[in-house]
Amino acid sequence: MDKKIRVLLAKPGLDGHDRGIKVIAAAFRDAGFEVIYTGLRQTPQMIVQAAIEEDVDAIGVSILSGAHMTLFPAILDEMKAKNAGDIILFGGGIIPDDDKEELEKLGVAKVFTPGAPTEQAIEFLKKTIADKKSDEKIM
Amino acid sequence: MTVLERFYEGDIRALSRIISHIENGREGYRDVLSRLYDRVGSSLRLGITGPPGAGKSTLVNCLAHRLLKQGHKVGVVAVDPTSPFTGGALLGDRVRMSDFPTDGSFYFRSMATRGASGGLANATDNVTIAYDAFGFDVTLLETVGVGQVELDIVDSCDTVAVVVVPESGDSVQTMKAGLMEIADIFCVNKSDRPGAERIISELRQMLKMRKPPEDKWSIPVVRTVATSTDGVEELEEAINKHRAHMGESGFFEKRRRYQIRKKILTVLRNRFQNEFVDRLREQGDLDQAVDEILAKKTNPFEVGDNLYRRFSA
Ligand SMILES: Nc1nc2c(ncn2[C@@H]2O[C@H](COP(=O)(O)OP(=O)(O)OP(=O)(O)O)[C@@H](O)[C@H]2O)c(=O)[nH]1
Ligand SMILES: [Mg+2]
């Protein structure tokens, strides 16, 4: 059986709009992904813990509150601390180009701007996940 | 270090990897499971089933918090349906979970049915083995929101709570027979809504009319409001009572024996499916057989017999 792509979608911070992320969740499902939706107001700790438990390939976060320059780095730090740096972190929201560049330098795999079609994210994930290699031995 | 070694040391990431390995039916997953089975102890498995949106996840959230407070280590598996059209799934049960510790005493995994139709995924039962081996002493299993009665849960749990809501009055009528077979406890959730009394008395009526079960357990009807935790304590009491009753009456052991028997048959059936039926499909023998059948040279029954003979040779 082909491995299913598993993606965790979360909404950190305080803004309470989840319409956008729900549209993305539905698009991912229709692309054949297993989408774990965790809801609003998730802390970086909660997000990374959930990603580990669900053994996802990628974490997608949507940040509309303007707090992206603190939230993304906080999630990256938490991933490092929990030894989960191999999970792909991507995101979207209202994020200026300069910030986008800086975030991608910090380790966010990709930042999508608001107008970007969901197919773009789907293709990106398919490709990036297919390229990922693991030399882990189960037993 | 291998993933299994890290699992033995209590590494949560390793548990997650092992579950994926099992879920994806990766090479050697049966060997992994048989190693894990050596460590299976006495974890209790509690099933929560019922119609979509009945409040199963919200109840799981409440129960898990109570169990944690009592010092238990709790693992949850929540199953949601895979879309038959795209193969994708939206797994949303996590949304109802609130403020759980991240110290390893609580673990939550969402699973998609991936084509299975009995209310659980094919690998769900195996995940409970991994939980048990990892050291969770209670496993909570949430089925997909079922429209009709789904029986798989009975094969994977020691106690099954069937959740209904005031709005499900009519469906209770139609589900009668099957519900009785799987419920150890009825939970009328959303009993803050009108119609709760009616459904409770209907259920009690139904229960009175059934013939006394072999295990002599009388199924309680508990009313809850999961969003305010009202009645969850009573639900937990009912669960504990059921466990005690099963233990004393010898039916706990009996049920486990029945489950293990079924498990052996499932393992066999899966191997037959994977190593024979699926392979036939890939090998193209079927196309050739179809051609011959259409040309009236043979028929499906003869083909089946011949293929089976080849397999058992
Ligand atoms: N009024 C009321 N609402 C409730 C109660 N319990 C749960 N809900 C609400 O019902 C909705 C569904 O709850 P869930 O816990 O997700 O139900 P579920 O059975 O897990 O749903 P699926 O997994 O999708 O089948 C949520 O909006 C809950 O807040 C209750 O006792 N009373
Ligand atoms: Mg649910």
PDB file of C-alpha atoms and ligand atoms in Angstrom, chain B residues 51-59 80 93 96 142-145 189-193 224-227, ligand 1:
ATOM      1  CA  PRO B  51     -24.219   8.393  15.584  1.00  0.00           C
ATOM      2  CA  PRO B  52     -22.285  11.294  14.041  1.00  0.00           C
ATOM      3  CA  GLY B  53     -22.060  14.322  16.270  1.00  0.00           C
ATOM      4  CA  ALA B  54     -23.525  12.575  19.328  1.00  0.00           C
ATOM      5  CA  GLY B  55     -20.711  13.891  21.493  1.00  0.00           C
ATOM      6  CA  LYS B  56     -18.383  10.886  21.478  1.00  0.00           C
ATOM      7  CA  SER B  57     -15.188  12.935  21.343  1.00  0.00           C
ATOM      8  CA  THR B  58     -16.424  15.368  23.961  1.00  0.00           C
ATOM      9  CA  LEU B  59     -17.151  12.404  26.239  1.00  0.00           C
ATOM     10  CA  ASP B  80     -13.019   8.901  11.180  1.00  0.00           C
ATOM     11  CA  ASP B  93     -11.813  14.417  16.735  1.00  0.00           C
ATOM     12  CA  ARG B  96     -12.597  18.320  21.233  1.00  0.00           C
ATOM     13  CA  GLU B 142     -13.890   6.157  19.451  1.00  0.00           C
ATOM     14  CA  THR B 143     -15.549   4.698  16.357  1.00  0.00           C
ATOM     15  CA  VAL B 144     -16.617   6.647  13.309  1.00  0.00           C
ATOM     16  CA  GLY B 145     -19.997   8.248  13.717  1.00  0.00           C
ATOM     17  CA  ASN B 189     -25.769  12.576  25.831  1.00  0.00           C
ATOM     18  CA  LYS B 190     -26.980  16.119  25.159  1.00  0.00           C
ATOM     19  CA  SER B 191     -29.584  15.461  27.774  1.00  0.00           C
ATOM     20  CA  ASP B 192     -29.761  19.211  28.239  1.00  0.00           C
ATOM     21  CA  ARG B 193     -31.920  19.120  25.125  1.00  0.00           C
ATOM     22  CA  THR B 224     -24.862  13.028  30.354  1.00  0.00           C
ATOM     23  CA  VAL B 225     -24.171  16.555  29.202  1.00  0.00           C
ATOM     24  CA  ALA B 226     -20.626  16.170  27.962  1.00  0.00           C
ATOM     25  CA  THR B 227     -20.121  19.882  27.389  1.00  0.00           C
TER      26      THR B 227
HETATM   27  N1  LIG C   1     -25.900  20.748  23.907  1.00  0.00           N
HETATM   28  C1  LIG C   1     -24.922  19.828  23.965  1.00  0.00           C
HETATM   29  N2  LIG C   1     -23.988  19.798  22.997  1.00  0.00           N
HETATM   30  C2  LIG C   1     -23.023  18.847  23.078  1.00  0.00           C
HETATM   31  C3  LIG C   1     -22.974  17.918  24.138  1.00  0.00           C
HETATM   32  N3  LIG C   1     -21.927  17.095  23.949  1.00  0.00           N
HETATM   33  C4  LIG C   1     -21.322  17.497  22.800  1.00  0.00           C
HETATM   34  N4  LIG C   1     -21.991  18.566  22.274  1.00  0.00           N
HETATM   35  C5  LIG C   1     -21.660  19.279  21.046  1.00  0.00           C
HETATM   36  O1  LIG C   1     -21.951  18.435  19.931  1.00  0.00           O
HETATM   37  C6  LIG C   1     -21.026  18.658  18.872  1.00  0.00           C
HETATM   38  C7  LIG C   1     -20.404  17.363  18.435  1.00  0.00           C
HETATM   39  O2  LIG C   1     -19.617  16.836  19.477  1.00  0.00           O
HETATM   40  P1  LIG C   1     -18.464  15.763  19.233  1.00  0.00           P
HETATM   41  O3  LIG C   1     -17.910  15.395  20.564  1.00  0.00           O
HETATM   42  O4  LIG C   1     -17.530  16.230  18.213  1.00  0.00           O
HETATM   43  O5  LIG C   1     -19.331  14.561  18.629  1.00  0.00           O
HETATM   44  P2  LIG C   1     -18.804  13.198  17.985  1.00  0.00           P
HETATM   45  O6  LIG C   1     -19.822  12.165  18.295  1.00  0.00           O
HETATM   46  O7  LIG C   1     -17.423  12.931  18.438  1.00  0.00           O
HETATM   47  O8  LIG C   1     -18.814  13.544  16.435  1.00  0.00           O
HETATM   48  P3  LIG C   1     -18.190  12.698  15.221  1.00  0.00           P
HETATM   49  O9  LIG C   1     -16.860  12.165  15.688  1.00  0.00           O
HETATM   50  O10 LIG C   1     -18.071  13.689  14.123  1.00  0.00           O
HETATM   51  O11 LIG C   1     -19.178  11.613  14.915  1.00  0.00           O
HETATM   52  C8  LIG C   1     -20.029  19.668  19.405  1.00  0.00           C
HETATM   53  O12 LIG C   1     -20.382  20.938  18.963  1.00  0.00           O
HETATM   54  C9  LIG C   1     -20.169  19.562  20.904  1.00  0.00           C
HETATM   55  O13 LIG C   1     -19.815  20.745  21.591  1.00  0.00           O
HETATM   56  C10 LIG C   1     -23.984  17.997  25.158  1.00  0.00           C
HETATM   57  O14 LIG C   1     -24.032  17.217  26.105  1.00  0.00           O
HETATM   58  N5  LIG C   1     -24.930  18.971  25.011  1.00  0.00           N
END
